[in-house]
Amino acid sequence: LHLIRYLEEIFENLAVESCDPRFAEASSASDLSLCDVILAMYENNPRALHTISDKTADLFFNALKLQLHLRPKYLQMLGAIMAHRSDDLSQNKIIVCQKFLENPSLFPETRKRGEVVLVKMPTISKAGSTWADIRDLMQDELDREYYCQYVNLLSCFLHGRTRSVDENRGKLSKAGLLSFELCFTCLQCEQLPPSIRAAYCRLLIDVFIDVPPQEEKQVCEDLQIWSEMYSQPLRTNESLDCSLEDLMGLK
């Protein structure tokens, strides 16, 4: 734990130095290597993950404002401090989700207009702050990787069936960030990269499928209950009626 905190302090200093053109190139390579080390120490390490504080979350959110090329890595690190195979990291999810909602300008905006999905990347992105077709934006490697990590981060907020996840789901829904139509449209779009479609598939599961069973959800209106089919006679022609039990050999 002391080593991780020491690495975080080094990382914070390097992130500040990267804003100075004199140190930008050297600090860029150092930050990338340090990110990989910290990420490896965070992943599935319960002792480290249970000691995450507001300061740690602020560290990565502040770094998102400084370095464009490392933003996908920072989002991956934010996801790592909320994910563990067995331990419930509810407090981490609440902390990071709150920071996420307080900094909307750092993340892409996504809207569905008709059959087209439009995305507005943050102002520091190459694409600027204009709305563009998601299929065009995903041609850029940095935008594609950052957008994929952004969708994965949403899934991390909502993975599991805990009270904190329910709270996050309510906050994100109120902010207009969760839409079944949007998820399903991106999942179906064959022009999108497989990584983006897979990320939306996971988000679809975490938001609309892997939820408490007593929670009301919209279902297909044409859904036919098996018990109703079982009780109704099945007409094979005009002169013969037989029940489903007869066909299944249950009588």
mmCIF file of C-alpha atoms in Angstrom, residues 53-186:
data_model
loop_
_atom_site.group_PDB
_atom_site.id
_atom_site.type_symbol
_atom_site.label_atom_id
_atom_site.label_comp_id
_atom_site.label_asym_id
_atom_site.label_seq_id
_atom_site.Cartn_x
_atom_site.Cartn_y
_atom_site.Cartn_z
ATOM 1 C CA SER A 53 -10.151 7.870 -1.282
ATOM 2 C CA ASP A 54 -11.457 11.060 -2.867
ATOM 3 C CA LYS A 55 -7.861 12.139 -3.331
ATOM 4 C CA THR A 56 -7.065 9.111 -5.493
ATOM 5 C CA ALA A 57 -10.124 9.707 -7.680
ATOM 6 C CA ASP A 58 -9.270 13.413 -7.976
ATOM 7 C CA LEU A 59 -5.766 12.450 -9.085
ATOM 8 C CA PHE A 60 -7.010 10.601 -12.168
ATOM 9 C CA PHE A 61 -9.764 13.101 -12.982
ATOM 10 C CA ASN A 62 -7.232 15.929 -12.873
ATOM 11 C CA ALA A 63 -4.930 13.920 -15.133
ATOM 12 C CA LEU A 64 -7.796 13.576 -17.641
ATOM 13 C CA LYS A 65 -7.702 17.362 -18.075
ATOM 14 C CA LEU A 66 -3.985 17.472 -18.815
ATOM 15 C CA GLN A 67 -2.951 14.728 -21.219
ATOM 16 C CA LEU A 68 -4.986 13.857 -24.289
ATOM 17 C CA HIS A 69 -3.130 10.759 -25.438
ATOM 18 C CA LEU A 70 -3.334 9.021 -22.039
ATOM 19 C CA ARG A 71 -7.007 9.628 -21.381
ATOM 20 C CA PRO A 72 -8.095 6.075 -22.345
ATOM 21 C CA LYS A 73 -5.537 4.704 -19.867
ATOM 22 C CA TYR A 74 -6.847 6.959 -17.086
ATOM 23 C CA LEU A 75 -10.412 5.760 -17.687
ATOM 24 C CA GLN A 76 -9.153 2.184 -17.553
ATOM 25 C CA MET A 77 -7.558 2.939 -14.185
ATOM 26 C CA LEU A 78 -10.802 4.460 -12.880
ATOM 27 C CA GLY A 79 -12.587 1.272 -13.945
ATOM 28 C CA ALA A 80 -9.974 -0.865 -12.214
ATOM 29 C CA ILE A 81 -10.535 0.760 -8.807
ATOM 30 C CA MET A 82 -14.228 -0.188 -9.020
ATOM 31 C CA ALA A 83 -13.864 -3.779 -10.203
ATOM 32 C CA HIS A 84 -12.984 -6.918 -8.292
ATOM 33 C CA ARG A 85 -13.943 -10.552 -8.841
ATOM 34 C CA SER A 86 -15.496 -11.113 -5.425
ATOM 35 C CA ASP A 87 -15.264 -8.025 -3.191
ATOM 36 C CA ASP A 88 -17.975 -5.375 -3.197
ATOM 37 C CA LEU A 89 -16.398 -1.986 -3.885
ATOM 38 C CA SER A 90 -19.568 0.038 -3.355
ATOM 39 C CA GLN A 91 -17.837 3.034 -1.815
ATOM 40 C CA ASN A 92 -15.402 3.293 -4.721
ATOM 41 C CA LYS A 93 -18.290 3.216 -7.210
ATOM 42 C CA ILE A 94 -20.080 6.012 -5.369
ATOM 43 C CA ILE A 95 -16.935 8.174 -5.189
ATOM 44 C CA VAL A 96 -15.977 7.790 -8.853
ATOM 45 C CA CYS A 97 -19.561 8.129 -10.119
ATOM 46 C CA GLN A 98 -20.000 11.385 -8.220
ATOM 47 C CA LYS A 99 -16.731 12.754 -9.645
ATOM 48 C CA PHE A 100 -17.854 11.600 -13.077
ATOM 49 C CA LEU A 101 -21.137 13.519 -12.852
ATOM 50 C CA GLU A 102 -19.326 16.613 -11.574
ATOM 51 C CA ASN A 103 -17.060 16.695 -14.653
ATOM 52 C CA PRO A 104 -19.346 16.202 -17.685
ATOM 53 C CA SER A 105 -17.074 18.240 -19.975
ATOM 54 C CA LEU A 106 -14.409 15.507 -19.789
ATOM 55 C CA PHE A 107 -16.593 12.834 -21.378
ATOM 56 C CA PRO A 108 -18.354 12.242 -24.695
ATOM 57 C CA GLU A 109 -22.019 13.095 -25.161
ATOM 58 C CA THR A 110 -24.115 10.594 -27.109
ATOM 59 C CA ARG A 111 -27.572 11.087 -28.609
ATOM 60 C CA LYS A 112 -29.774 8.994 -30.892
ATOM 61 C CA ARG A 113 -31.444 10.997 -33.646
ATOM 62 C CA GLY A 114 -33.650 8.801 -35.790
ATOM 63 C CA GLU A 115 -31.518 5.853 -36.852
ATOM 64 C CA VAL A 116 -28.254 7.779 -36.456
ATOM 65 C CA VAL A 117 -26.142 7.924 -33.293
ATOM 66 C CA LEU A 118 -24.393 11.269 -32.802
ATOM 67 C CA VAL A 119 -21.428 11.878 -30.507
ATOM 68 C CA LYS A 120 -19.856 15.108 -29.301
ATOM 69 C CA MET A 121 -16.357 14.521 -28.002
ATOM 70 C CA PRO A 122 -14.833 16.753 -25.281
ATOM 71 C CA THR A 123 -13.446 20.079 -26.448
ATOM 72 C CA ILE A 124 -9.825 18.962 -26.043
ATOM 73 C CA SER A 125 -10.356 16.128 -28.522
ATOM 74 C CA LYS A 126 -9.179 16.426 -32.134
ATOM 75 C CA ALA A 127 -12.799 16.259 -33.280
ATOM 76 C CA GLY A 128 -13.623 19.404 -31.329
ATOM 77 C CA SER A 129 -16.977 20.035 -29.688
ATOM 78 C CA THR A 130 -19.293 19.482 -32.661
ATOM 79 C CA TRP A 131 -21.781 16.647 -33.095
ATOM 80 C CA ALA A 132 -20.689 13.948 -35.537
ATOM 81 C CA ASP A 133 -21.808 10.496 -36.645
ATOM 82 C CA ILE A 134 -20.361 7.888 -34.288
ATOM 83 C CA ARG A 135 -19.261 5.786 -37.279
ATOM 84 C CA ASP A 136 -17.051 8.630 -38.512
ATOM 85 C CA LEU A 137 -15.552 9.392 -35.100
ATOM 86 C CA MET A 138 -14.583 5.765 -34.524
ATOM 87 C CA GLN A 139 -12.156 5.960 -37.444
ATOM 88 C CA ASP A 140 -9.750 7.866 -35.203
ATOM 89 C CA GLU A 141 -7.784 5.459 -32.988
ATOM 90 C CA LEU A 142 -7.588 7.740 -29.942
ATOM 91 C CA ASP A 143 -11.276 8.685 -30.070
ATOM 92 C CA ARG A 144 -12.242 5.043 -30.561
ATOM 93 C CA GLU A 145 -10.213 3.831 -27.589
ATOM 94 C CA TYR A 146 -11.383 6.673 -25.357
ATOM 95 C CA TYR A 147 -15.036 6.165 -26.256
ATOM 96 C CA CYS A 148 -14.755 2.425 -25.625
ATOM 97 C CA GLN A 149 -13.254 3.009 -22.169
ATOM 98 C CA TYR A 150 -15.993 5.574 -21.482
ATOM 99 C CA VAL A 151 -18.746 3.014 -22.150
ATOM 100 C CA ASN A 152 -16.843 0.423 -20.088
ATOM 101 C CA LEU A 153 -16.687 2.939 -17.227
ATOM 102 C CA LEU A 154 -20.482 3.283 -17.304
ATOM 103 C CA SER A 155 -20.724 -0.504 -16.996
ATOM 104 C CA CYS A 156 -18.388 -0.474 -13.994
ATOM 105 C CA PHE A 157 -20.730 1.974 -12.223
ATOM 106 C CA LEU A 158 -23.670 -0.395 -12.739
ATOM 107 C CA HIS A 159 -22.218 -3.876 -12.385
ATOM 108 C CA GLY A 160 -23.805 -5.889 -9.596
ATOM 109 C CA ARG A 161 -26.999 -5.794 -7.538
ATOM 110 C CA THR A 162 -26.071 -3.601 -4.604
ATOM 111 C CA ARG A 163 -27.635 -0.473 -3.159
ATOM 112 C CA SER A 164 -24.785 1.690 -4.456
ATOM 113 C CA VAL A 165 -25.360 0.374 -7.984
ATOM 114 C CA ASP A 166 -29.061 1.264 -7.720
ATOM 115 C CA GLU A 167 -28.103 4.766 -6.591
ATOM 116 C CA ASN A 168 -25.677 5.151 -9.489
ATOM 117 C CA ARG A 169 -28.287 3.856 -11.943
ATOM 118 C CA GLY A 170 -30.740 6.490 -10.743
ATOM 119 C CA LYS A 171 -28.192 9.303 -11.021
ATOM 120 C CA LEU A 172 -26.992 8.285 -14.491
ATOM 121 C CA SER A 173 -30.550 7.793 -15.752
ATOM 122 C CA LYS A 174 -31.502 11.250 -14.473
ATOM 123 C CA ALA A 175 -28.509 12.663 -16.350
ATOM 124 C CA GLY A 176 -29.801 11.032 -19.545
ATOM 125 C CA LEU A 177 -26.816 8.697 -19.981
ATOM 126 C CA LEU A 178 -28.695 5.375 -20.069
ATOM 127 C CA SER A 179 -30.937 4.521 -22.998
ATOM 128 C CA PHE A 180 -32.085 1.103 -24.196
ATOM 129 C CA GLU A 181 -32.592 2.411 -27.737
ATOM 130 C CA LEU A 182 -29.072 3.832 -27.842
ATOM 131 C CA CYS A 183 -27.460 0.649 -26.506
ATOM 132 C CA PHE A 184 -29.375 -1.580 -28.903
ATOM 133 C CA THR A 185 -28.728 0.658 -31.918
ATOM 134 C CA CYS A 186 -24.958 0.664 -31.302
#
